[in-house]
Coordinates of C-alpha atoms in Angstrom, one line a residue:
X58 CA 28.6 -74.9 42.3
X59 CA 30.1 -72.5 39.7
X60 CA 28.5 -69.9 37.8
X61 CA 29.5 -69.6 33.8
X62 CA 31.9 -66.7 34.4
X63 CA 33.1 -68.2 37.6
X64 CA 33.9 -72.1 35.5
X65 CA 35.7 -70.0 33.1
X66 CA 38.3 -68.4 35.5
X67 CA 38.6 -71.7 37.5
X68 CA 39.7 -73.3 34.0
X69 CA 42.2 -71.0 33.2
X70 CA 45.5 -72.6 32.7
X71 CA 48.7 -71.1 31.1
X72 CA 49.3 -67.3 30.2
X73 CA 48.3 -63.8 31.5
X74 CA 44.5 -63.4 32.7
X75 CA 42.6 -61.2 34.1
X76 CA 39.4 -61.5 35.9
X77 CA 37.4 -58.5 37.1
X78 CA 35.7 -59.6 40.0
X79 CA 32.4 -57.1 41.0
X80 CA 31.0 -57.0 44.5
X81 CA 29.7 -60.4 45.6
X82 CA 30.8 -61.8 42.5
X83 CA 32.7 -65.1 44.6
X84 CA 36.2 -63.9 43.5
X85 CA 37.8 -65.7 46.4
X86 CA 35.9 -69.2 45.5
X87 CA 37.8 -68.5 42.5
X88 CA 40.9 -68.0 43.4
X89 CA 40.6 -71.2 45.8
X90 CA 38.8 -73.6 43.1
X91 CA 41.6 -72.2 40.5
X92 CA 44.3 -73.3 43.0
X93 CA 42.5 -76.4 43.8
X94 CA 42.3 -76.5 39.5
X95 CA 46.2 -76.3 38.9
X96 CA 47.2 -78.8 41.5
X97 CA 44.5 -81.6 40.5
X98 CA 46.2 -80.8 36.3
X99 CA 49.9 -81.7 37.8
X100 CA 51.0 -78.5 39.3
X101 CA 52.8 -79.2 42.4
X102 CA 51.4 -77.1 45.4
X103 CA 54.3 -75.3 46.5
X104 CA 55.0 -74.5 42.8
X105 CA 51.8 -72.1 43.8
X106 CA 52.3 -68.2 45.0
X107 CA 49.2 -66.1 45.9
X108 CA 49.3 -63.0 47.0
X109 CA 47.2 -60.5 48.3
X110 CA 47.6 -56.8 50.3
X111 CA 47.0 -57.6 53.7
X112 CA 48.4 -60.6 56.4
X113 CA 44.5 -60.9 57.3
X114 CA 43.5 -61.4 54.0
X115 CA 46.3 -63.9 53.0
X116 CA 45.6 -65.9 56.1
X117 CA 41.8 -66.0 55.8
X118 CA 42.4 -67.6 52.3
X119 CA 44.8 -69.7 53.1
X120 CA 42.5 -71.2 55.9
X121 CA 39.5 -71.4 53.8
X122 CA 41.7 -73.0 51.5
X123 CA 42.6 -75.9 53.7
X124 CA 38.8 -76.0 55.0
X125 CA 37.9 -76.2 51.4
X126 CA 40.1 -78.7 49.9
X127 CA 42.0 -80.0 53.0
X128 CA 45.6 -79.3 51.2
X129 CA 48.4 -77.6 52.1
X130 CA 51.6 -76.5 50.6
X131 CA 50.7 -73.4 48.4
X132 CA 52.2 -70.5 49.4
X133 CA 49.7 -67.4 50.6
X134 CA 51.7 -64.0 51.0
X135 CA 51.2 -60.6 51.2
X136 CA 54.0 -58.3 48.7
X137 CA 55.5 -57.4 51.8
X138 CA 55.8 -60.6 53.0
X139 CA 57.2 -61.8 50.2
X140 CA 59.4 -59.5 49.6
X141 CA 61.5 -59.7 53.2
X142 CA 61.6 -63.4 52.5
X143 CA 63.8 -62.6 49.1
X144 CA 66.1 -59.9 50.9
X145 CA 66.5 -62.5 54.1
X146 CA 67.3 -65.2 51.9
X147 CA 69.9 -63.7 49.8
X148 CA 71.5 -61.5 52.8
X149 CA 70.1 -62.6 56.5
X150 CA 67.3 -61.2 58.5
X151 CA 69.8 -59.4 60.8
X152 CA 71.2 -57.5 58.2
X153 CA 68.1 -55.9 56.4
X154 CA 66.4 -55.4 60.1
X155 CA 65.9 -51.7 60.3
X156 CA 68.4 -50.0 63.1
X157 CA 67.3 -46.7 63.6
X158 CA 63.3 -45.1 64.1
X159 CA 63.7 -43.2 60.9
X160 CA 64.4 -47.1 59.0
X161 CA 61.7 -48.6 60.9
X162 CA 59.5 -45.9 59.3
X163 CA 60.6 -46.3 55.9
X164 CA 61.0 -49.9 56.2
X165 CA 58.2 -51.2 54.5
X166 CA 58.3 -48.6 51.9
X167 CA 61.9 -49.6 51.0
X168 CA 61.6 -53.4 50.4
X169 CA 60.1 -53.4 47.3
X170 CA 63.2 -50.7 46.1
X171 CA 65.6 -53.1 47.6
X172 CA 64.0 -55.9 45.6
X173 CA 64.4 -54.5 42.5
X174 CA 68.0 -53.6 43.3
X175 CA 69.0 -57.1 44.2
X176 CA 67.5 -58.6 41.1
X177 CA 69.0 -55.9 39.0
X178 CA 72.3 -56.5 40.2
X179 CA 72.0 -60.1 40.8
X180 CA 70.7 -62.6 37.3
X181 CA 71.2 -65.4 39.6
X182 CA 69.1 -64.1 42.5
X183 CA 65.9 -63.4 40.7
X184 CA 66.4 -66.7 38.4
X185 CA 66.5 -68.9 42.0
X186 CA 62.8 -67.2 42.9
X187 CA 61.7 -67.1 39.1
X188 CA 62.2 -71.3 39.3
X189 CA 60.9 -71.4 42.3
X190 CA 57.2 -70.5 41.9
X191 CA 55.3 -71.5 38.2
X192 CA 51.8 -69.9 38.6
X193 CA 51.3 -66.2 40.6
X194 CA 47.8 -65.5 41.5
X195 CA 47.0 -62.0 43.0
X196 CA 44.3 -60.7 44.7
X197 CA 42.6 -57.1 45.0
X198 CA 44.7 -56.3 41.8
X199 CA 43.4 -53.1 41.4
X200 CA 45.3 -52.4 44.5
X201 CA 48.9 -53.0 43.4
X202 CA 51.4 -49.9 42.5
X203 CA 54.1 -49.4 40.0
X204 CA 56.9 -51.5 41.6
X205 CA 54.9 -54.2 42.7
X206 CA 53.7 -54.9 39.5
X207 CA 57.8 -54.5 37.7
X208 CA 58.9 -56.8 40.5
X209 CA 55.6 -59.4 39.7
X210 CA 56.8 -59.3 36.0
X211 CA 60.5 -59.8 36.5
X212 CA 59.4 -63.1 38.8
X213 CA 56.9 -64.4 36.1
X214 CA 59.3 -64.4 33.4
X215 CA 58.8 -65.4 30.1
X216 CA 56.0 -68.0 31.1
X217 CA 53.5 -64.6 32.2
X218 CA 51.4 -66.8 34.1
X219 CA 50.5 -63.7 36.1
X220 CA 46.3 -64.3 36.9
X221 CA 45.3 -60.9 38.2
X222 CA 41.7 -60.6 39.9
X223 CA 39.9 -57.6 41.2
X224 CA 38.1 -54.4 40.5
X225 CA 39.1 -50.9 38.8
X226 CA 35.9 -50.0 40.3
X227 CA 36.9 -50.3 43.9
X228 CA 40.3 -48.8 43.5
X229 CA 40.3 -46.5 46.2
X230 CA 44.2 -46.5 47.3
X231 CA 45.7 -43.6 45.2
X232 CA 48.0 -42.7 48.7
X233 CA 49.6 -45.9 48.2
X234 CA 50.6 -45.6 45.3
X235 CA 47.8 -47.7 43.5
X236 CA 45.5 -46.5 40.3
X237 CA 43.3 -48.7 38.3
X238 CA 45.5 -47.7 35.0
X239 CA 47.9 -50.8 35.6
X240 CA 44.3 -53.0 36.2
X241 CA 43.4 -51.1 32.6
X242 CA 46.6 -51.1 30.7
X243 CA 46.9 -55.2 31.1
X244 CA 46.2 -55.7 28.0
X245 CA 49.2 -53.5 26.8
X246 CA 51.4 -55.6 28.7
X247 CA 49.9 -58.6 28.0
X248 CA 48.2 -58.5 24.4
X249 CA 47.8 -62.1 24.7
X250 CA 45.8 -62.0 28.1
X251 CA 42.6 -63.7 28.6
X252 CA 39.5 -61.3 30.0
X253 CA 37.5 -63.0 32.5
X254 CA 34.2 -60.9 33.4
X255 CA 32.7 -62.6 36.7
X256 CA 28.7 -60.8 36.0
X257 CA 26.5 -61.7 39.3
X258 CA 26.4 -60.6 42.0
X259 CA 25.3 -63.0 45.0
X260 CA 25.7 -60.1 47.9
X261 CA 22.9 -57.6 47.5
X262 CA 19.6 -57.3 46.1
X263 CA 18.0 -55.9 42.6
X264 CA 17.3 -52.2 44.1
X265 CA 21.1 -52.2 45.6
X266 CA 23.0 -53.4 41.9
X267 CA 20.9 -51.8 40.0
X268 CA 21.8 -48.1 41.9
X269 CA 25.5 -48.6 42.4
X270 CA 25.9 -49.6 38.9
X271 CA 24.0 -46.2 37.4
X272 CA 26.4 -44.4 39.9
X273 CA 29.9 -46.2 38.9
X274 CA 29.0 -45.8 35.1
X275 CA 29.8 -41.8 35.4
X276 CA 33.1 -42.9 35.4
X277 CA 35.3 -42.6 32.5
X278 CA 38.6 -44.5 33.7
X279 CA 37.2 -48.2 33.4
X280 CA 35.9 -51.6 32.0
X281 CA 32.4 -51.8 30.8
X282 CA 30.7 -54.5 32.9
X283 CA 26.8 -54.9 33.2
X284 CA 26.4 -56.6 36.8
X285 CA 23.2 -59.0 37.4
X286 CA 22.2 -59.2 41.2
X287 CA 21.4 -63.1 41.7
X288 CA 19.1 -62.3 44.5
X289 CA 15.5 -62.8 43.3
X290 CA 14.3 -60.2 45.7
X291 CA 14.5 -56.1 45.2
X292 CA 15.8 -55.2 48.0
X293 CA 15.1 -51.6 49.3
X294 CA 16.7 -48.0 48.7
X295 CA 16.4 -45.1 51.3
X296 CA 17.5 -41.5 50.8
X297 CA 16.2 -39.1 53.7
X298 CA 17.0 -35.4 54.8
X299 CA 17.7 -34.7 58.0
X300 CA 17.9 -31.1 59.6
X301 CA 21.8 -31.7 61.6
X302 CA 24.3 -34.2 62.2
X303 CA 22.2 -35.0 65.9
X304 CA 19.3 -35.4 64.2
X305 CA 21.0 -37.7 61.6
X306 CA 22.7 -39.9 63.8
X307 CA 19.7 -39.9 66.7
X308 CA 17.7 -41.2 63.4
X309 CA 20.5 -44.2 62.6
X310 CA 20.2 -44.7 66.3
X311 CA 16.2 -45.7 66.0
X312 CA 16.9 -47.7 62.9
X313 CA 19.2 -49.6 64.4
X314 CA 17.7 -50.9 67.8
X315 CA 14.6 -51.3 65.4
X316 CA 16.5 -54.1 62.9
X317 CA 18.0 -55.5 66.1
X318 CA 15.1 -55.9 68.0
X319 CA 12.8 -57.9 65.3
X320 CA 16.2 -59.8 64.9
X321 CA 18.7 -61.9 66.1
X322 CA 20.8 -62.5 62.9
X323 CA 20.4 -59.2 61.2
X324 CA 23.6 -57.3 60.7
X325 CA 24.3 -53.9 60.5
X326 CA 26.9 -51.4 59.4
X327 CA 27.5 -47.5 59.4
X328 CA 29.6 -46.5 56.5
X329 CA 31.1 -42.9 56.6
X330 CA 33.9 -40.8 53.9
X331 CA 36.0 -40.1 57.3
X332 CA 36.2 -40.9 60.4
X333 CA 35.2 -37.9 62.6
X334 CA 31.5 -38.5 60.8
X335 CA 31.3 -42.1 63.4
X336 CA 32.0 -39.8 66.2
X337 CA 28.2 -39.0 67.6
X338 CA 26.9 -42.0 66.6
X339 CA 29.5 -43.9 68.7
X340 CA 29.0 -42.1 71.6
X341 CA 24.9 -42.7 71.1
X342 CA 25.7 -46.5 70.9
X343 CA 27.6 -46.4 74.0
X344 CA 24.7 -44.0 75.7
X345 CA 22.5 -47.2 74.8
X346 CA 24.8 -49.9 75.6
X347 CA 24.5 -51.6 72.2
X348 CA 27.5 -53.1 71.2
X349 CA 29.6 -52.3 68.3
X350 CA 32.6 -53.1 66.2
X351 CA 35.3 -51.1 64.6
X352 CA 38.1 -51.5 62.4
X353 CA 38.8 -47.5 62.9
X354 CA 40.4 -45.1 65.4
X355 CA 37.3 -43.1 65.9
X356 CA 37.8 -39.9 67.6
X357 CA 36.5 -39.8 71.5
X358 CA 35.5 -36.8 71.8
X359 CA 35.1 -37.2 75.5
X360 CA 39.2 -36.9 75.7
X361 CA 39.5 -33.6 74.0
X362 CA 40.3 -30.3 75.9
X363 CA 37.1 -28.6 74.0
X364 CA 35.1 -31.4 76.6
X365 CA 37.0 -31.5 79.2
X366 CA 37.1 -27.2 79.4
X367 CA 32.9 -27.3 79.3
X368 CA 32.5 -29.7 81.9
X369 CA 35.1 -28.5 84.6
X370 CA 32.9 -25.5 84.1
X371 CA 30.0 -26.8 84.8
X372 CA 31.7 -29.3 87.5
X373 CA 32.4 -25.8 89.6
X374 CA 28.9 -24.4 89.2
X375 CA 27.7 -27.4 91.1
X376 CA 30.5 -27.0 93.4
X377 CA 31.9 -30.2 92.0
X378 CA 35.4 -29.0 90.3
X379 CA 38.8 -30.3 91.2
X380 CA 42.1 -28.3 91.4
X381 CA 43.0 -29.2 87.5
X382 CA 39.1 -28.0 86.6
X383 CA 40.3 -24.4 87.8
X384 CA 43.3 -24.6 85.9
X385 CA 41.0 -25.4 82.6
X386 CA 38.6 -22.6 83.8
X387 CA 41.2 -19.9 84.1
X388 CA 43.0 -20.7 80.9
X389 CA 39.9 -21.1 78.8
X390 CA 37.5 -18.6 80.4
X391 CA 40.1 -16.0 82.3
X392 CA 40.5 -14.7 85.9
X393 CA 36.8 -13.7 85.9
X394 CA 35.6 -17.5 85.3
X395 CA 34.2 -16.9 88.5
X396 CA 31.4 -14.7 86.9
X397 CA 30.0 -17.2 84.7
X398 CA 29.8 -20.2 87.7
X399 CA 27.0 -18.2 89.0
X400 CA 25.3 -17.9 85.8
X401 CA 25.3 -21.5 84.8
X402 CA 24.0 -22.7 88.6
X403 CA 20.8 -21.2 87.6
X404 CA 20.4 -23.0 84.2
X405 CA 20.1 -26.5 82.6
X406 CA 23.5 -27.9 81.5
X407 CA 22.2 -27.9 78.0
X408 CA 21.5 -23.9 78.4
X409 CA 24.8 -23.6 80.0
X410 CA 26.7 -25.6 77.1
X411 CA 25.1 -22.7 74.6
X412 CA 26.1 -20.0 77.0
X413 CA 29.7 -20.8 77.5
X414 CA 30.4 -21.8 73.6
X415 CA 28.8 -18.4 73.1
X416 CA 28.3 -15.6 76.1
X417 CA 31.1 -16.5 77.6
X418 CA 33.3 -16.3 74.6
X419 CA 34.4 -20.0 74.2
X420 CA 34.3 -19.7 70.5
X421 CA 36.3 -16.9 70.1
X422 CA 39.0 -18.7 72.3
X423 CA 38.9 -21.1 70.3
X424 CA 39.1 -19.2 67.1
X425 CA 42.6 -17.1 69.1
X426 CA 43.8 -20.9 69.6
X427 CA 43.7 -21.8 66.2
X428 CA 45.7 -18.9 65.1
X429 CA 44.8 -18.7 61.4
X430 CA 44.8 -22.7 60.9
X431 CA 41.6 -23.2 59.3
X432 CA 41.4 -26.6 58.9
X433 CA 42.4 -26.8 63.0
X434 CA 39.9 -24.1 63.2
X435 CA 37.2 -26.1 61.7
X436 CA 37.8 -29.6 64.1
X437 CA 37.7 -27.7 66.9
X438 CA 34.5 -26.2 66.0
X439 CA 33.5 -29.8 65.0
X440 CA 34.4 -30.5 68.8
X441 CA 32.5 -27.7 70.1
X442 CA 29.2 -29.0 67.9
X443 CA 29.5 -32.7 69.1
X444 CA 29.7 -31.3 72.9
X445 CA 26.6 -29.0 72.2
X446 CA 24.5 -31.8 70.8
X447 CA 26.2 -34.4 73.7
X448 CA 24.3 -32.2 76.0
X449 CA 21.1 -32.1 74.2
X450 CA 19.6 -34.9 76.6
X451 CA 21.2 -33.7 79.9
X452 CA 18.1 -32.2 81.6
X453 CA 20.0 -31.6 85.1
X454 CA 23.6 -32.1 87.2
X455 CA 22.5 -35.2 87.8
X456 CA 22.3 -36.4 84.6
X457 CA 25.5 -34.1 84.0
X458 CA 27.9 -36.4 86.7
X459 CA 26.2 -39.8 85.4
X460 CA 26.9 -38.8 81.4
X461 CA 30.7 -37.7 82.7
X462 CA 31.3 -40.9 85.3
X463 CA 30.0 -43.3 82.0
X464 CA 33.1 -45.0 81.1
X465 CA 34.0 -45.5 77.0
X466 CA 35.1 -48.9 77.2
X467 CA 32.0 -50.5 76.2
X468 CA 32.7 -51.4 72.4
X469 CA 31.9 -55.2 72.0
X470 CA 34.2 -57.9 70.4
X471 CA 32.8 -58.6 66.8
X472 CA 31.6 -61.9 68.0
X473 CA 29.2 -60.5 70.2
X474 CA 27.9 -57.6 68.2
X475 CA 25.6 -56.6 65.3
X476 CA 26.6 -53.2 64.6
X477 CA 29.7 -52.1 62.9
X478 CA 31.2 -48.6 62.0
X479 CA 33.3 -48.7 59.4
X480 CA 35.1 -45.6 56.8
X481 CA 34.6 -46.7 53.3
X482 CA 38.3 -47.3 53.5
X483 CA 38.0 -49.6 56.6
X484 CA 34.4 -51.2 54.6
X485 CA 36.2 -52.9 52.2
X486 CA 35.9 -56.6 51.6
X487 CA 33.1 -56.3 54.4
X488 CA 29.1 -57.2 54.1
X489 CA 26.1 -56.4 56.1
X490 CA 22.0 -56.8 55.9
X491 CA 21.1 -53.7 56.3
X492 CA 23.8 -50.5 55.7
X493 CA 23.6 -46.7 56.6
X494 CA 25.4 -43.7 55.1
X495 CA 25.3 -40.2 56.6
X496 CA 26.5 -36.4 55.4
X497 CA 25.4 -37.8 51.5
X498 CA 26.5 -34.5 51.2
X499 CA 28.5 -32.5 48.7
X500 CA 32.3 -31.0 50.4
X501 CA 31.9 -34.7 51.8
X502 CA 31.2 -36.9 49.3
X503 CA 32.7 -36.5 47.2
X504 CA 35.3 -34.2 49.8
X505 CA 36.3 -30.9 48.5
X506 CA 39.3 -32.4 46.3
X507 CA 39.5 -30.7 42.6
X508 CA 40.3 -32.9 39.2
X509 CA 38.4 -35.6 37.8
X510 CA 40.7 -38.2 38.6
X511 CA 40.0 -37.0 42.5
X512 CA 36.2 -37.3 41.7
X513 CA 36.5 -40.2 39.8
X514 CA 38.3 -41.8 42.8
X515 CA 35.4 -40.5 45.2
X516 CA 33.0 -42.3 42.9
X517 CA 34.5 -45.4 43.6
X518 CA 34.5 -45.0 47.6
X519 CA 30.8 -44.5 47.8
X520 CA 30.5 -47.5 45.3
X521 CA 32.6 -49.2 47.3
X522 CA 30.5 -48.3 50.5
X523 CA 27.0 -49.2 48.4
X524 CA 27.6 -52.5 47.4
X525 CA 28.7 -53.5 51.5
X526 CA 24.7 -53.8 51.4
X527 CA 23.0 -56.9 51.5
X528 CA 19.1 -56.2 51.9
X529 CA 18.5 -52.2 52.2
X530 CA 20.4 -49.2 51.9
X531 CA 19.8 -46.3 53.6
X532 CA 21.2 -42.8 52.3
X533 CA 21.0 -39.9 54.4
X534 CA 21.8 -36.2 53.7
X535 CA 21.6 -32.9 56.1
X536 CA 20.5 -29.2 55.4
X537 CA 23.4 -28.2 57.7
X538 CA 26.4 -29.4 59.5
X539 CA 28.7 -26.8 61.7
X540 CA 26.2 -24.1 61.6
X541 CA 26.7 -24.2 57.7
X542 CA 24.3 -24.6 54.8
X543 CA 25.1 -28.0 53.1
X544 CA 23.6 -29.6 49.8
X545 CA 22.8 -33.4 48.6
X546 CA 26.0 -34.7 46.9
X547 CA 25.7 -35.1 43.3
X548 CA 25.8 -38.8 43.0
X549 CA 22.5 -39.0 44.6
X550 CA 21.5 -38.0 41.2
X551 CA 23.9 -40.1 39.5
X552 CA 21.9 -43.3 41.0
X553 CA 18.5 -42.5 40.6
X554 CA 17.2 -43.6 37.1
X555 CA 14.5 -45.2 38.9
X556 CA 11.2 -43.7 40.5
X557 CA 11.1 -45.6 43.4
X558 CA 13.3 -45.1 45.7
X559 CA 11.9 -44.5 48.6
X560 CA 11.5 -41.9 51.5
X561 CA 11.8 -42.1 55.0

């Protein structure tokens, strides 16, 4: 069943149009039920391009497709994709293979130049792909760069049946190349083009639309849009302060083993502006052997040196240590390690963490190893924290040799788990019940980046990372982080317009 904004788009025949798709708002149903559309109105299916950014995403719609409507023939493709299928035709896959490392690197990065090279130099090649495709669907259009687009124009031709769906508001891939200005400036390509507003949102609740919508209005670069959640019920909205990172991610921690245990269906996801921020709650999942999934590389702290040097420390107080732990001892702690072994023997592990980072001068090695890199400087001090706050629960040695013998590999398929951690990057296109968002903090979100069009883009992240919320959203801040003073980022206050949101 189709909504009013959704019929529209599926109806669309002939011409440019755009349709700006919000969170939840069924874009892919419309893409699929537009295909479906075309085909059943004459078009034949392989007459049919759509394209998307990623070989997951074309495949997923492609099967859906076939699930859905049981016909096959349209062509699914990612840019990429399609473009190495225009270079092999016209010159062999053999000869546009990359040969050296320094090729391979560039290679995707060059196809799209090539592209425009060929057609440029060769009427007859672009005329064979502009008669071979009639109707060019993309998806995630707020994603695609300069040259994409020129190359998506010279293929459409005259006809300009170019259908364009996604989001200005969830533009987040300025690295790439990609801005929402070509998703804003259709119009001045197209003055003809049909605006298609899809309005409701059928992923998350009242409280949860209402919030991310006050916060993405602050933005100047966009299209109006006044989103309806579909969802009857209000949902829920958390903000909470927490003293430290430990504290912060010990209190995620309770929240979720509390959703999974009144649940068996509930899903939910840990949503952070980088990586390094998954770091302690990844290593508290494992602790508790609750499964996760990941779509990131998150740092294992347990295989850095700043680990490794503490705990062949403490591996020799206890008369433990193995050959390469003296060699850590002596390089991090000098000749005199020795000194501090009888120290740390008389101490709890914890105590003993604190002593080494500090009495025994671990800091200030690692300050003389950083040699003026601040930003090196600053993860290693990161390190240093996680390992402090690692040790928090290790009451003796033998709780010391079982935390150290734990092995990592213990993250779950996504089949068999709940529990996801995700950047906001890596959140993308995601859902779950119940979401959680440390370090709402400002120098993290939005990151210390200057210039509006940086802010503006930082805005969009956390929106991005908002609306992954199905039933409640929980927002959590910290007084400090790195032994430094830290403050609530300003687009706590750009969402509440409302007096109830609610405290932990």
């Amino acid at each position: 069943m189709l909504d009013e904004y959704q019929k529209r788009a599926v109806e669309h025949m002939d011409g440019p149009c755009l349709v700006i798709a919000g969170p939840g708002s069924g874009k892919t149903k419309c893409i699929v039920e537009r295909v479906f559309n075309l085909i059943k109105n004459g078009t034949p299916a392989d007459r049919i391009l759509v394209i998307t950014f990623t070989r997951e995403a074309a495949g997923e719609m492609e099967m859906r497709y076939i699930k859905d409507r049981g016909i096959s023939g349209v062509r699914f493709s990612t840019f990429h994709s399609l473009f190495y299928h225009i270079l092999s035709d016209r010159y062999g896959s053999e000869k546009i293979a990359p040969k050296t490392q320094k090729e391979k690197e560039n290679f995707y990065d060059r196809l799209g130049k090539s592209v425009k090279e060929l057609f440029s130099k060769e009427p007859d090649a672009l005329k064979k792909w502009r008669d071979r495709f009639s109707y060019f669907l993309v998806d995630e259009y707020q994603d695609i760069n300069e040259e994409q687009f020129e190359i998506l124009m010279l293929l459409a031709g005259e006809k300009k049946n170019i259908y364009a769906v996604g989001d200005d508001d969830q533009s987040i891939y300025s690295f790439r190349g990609a801005s929402p200005k070509l998703m804003l400036s259709f119009t001045d390509y197209f003055s003809d083009a049909v605006i298609i507003k899809l309005l409701n949102n059928y992923r998350s609740t009242k409280r949860i639309v209402e919030a991310s919508k006050h916060l993405i209005a602050n933005n100047s670069m966009r299209y109006e849009k006044n989103i309806s959640a579909y969802s009857k019920s209000y949902g829920s909205l958390y903000v909470c302060k927490m003293g430290d990172d430990v504290t912060e991610a010990e209190f995620i921690l309770s929240k979720i083993k509390s959703i999974l245990d009144s649940s068996k269906e509930k899903t939910v996801g840990v949503l952070f502006r980088n990586r390094y921020q998954g770091a302690i709650i990844k290593e508290l999942l494992l602790m508790e052997q609750i499964p996760f999934y990941t779509g990131e590389k998150l740092p294992d702290m347990r295989s850095g040196f700043v680990f490794k040097d503490i705990c062949a420390m403490l591996s020799l107080s206890y008369e433990r240590g193995s050959a390469e732990d003296k060699l850590r001892a002596k390089k991090a702690f000098g000749a005199d390690y020795i000194n501090h072994l009888n120290i740390l023997k008389r101490i709890s592990p914890y105590a003993g963490v604190n002593y080494l980072l500090k009495g025994a001068g671990y800091l200030s090695y690692l300050h003389r190893l950083s040699q003026g890199n601040a930003l090196y400087e600053k993860e290693l001090l990161r390190n240093a924290d996680w390992v402090k706050s690692r040790f928090l629960s290790i009451k003796d040695k033998n709780a010391f040799f079982e935390m150290t013998g734990d092995s990592d590999e213990r993250e779950a398929p996504r089949t068999d788990s709940r529990v996801g951690l995700y950047t906001f990057h890596g959140s993308k296109g995601l859902e779950f019940d119940h979401v959680f968002i440390p370090d709402v903090n400002e120098g993290i979100m939005p990151s210390l980046k200057s210039g509006e069009d940086a802010i503006e883009e930082e805005r969009r992240m956390f929106y991005v990372a908002l609306t992954r919320a199905k039933k409640s959203l929980t927002l959590i801040t910290v007084d400090r982080r790195n032994n430094k003073k830290m403050y609530p980022s300003r687009f706590l206050g750009e969402m509440q317009n409302d007096e109830d949101i609610k405290d932990y």
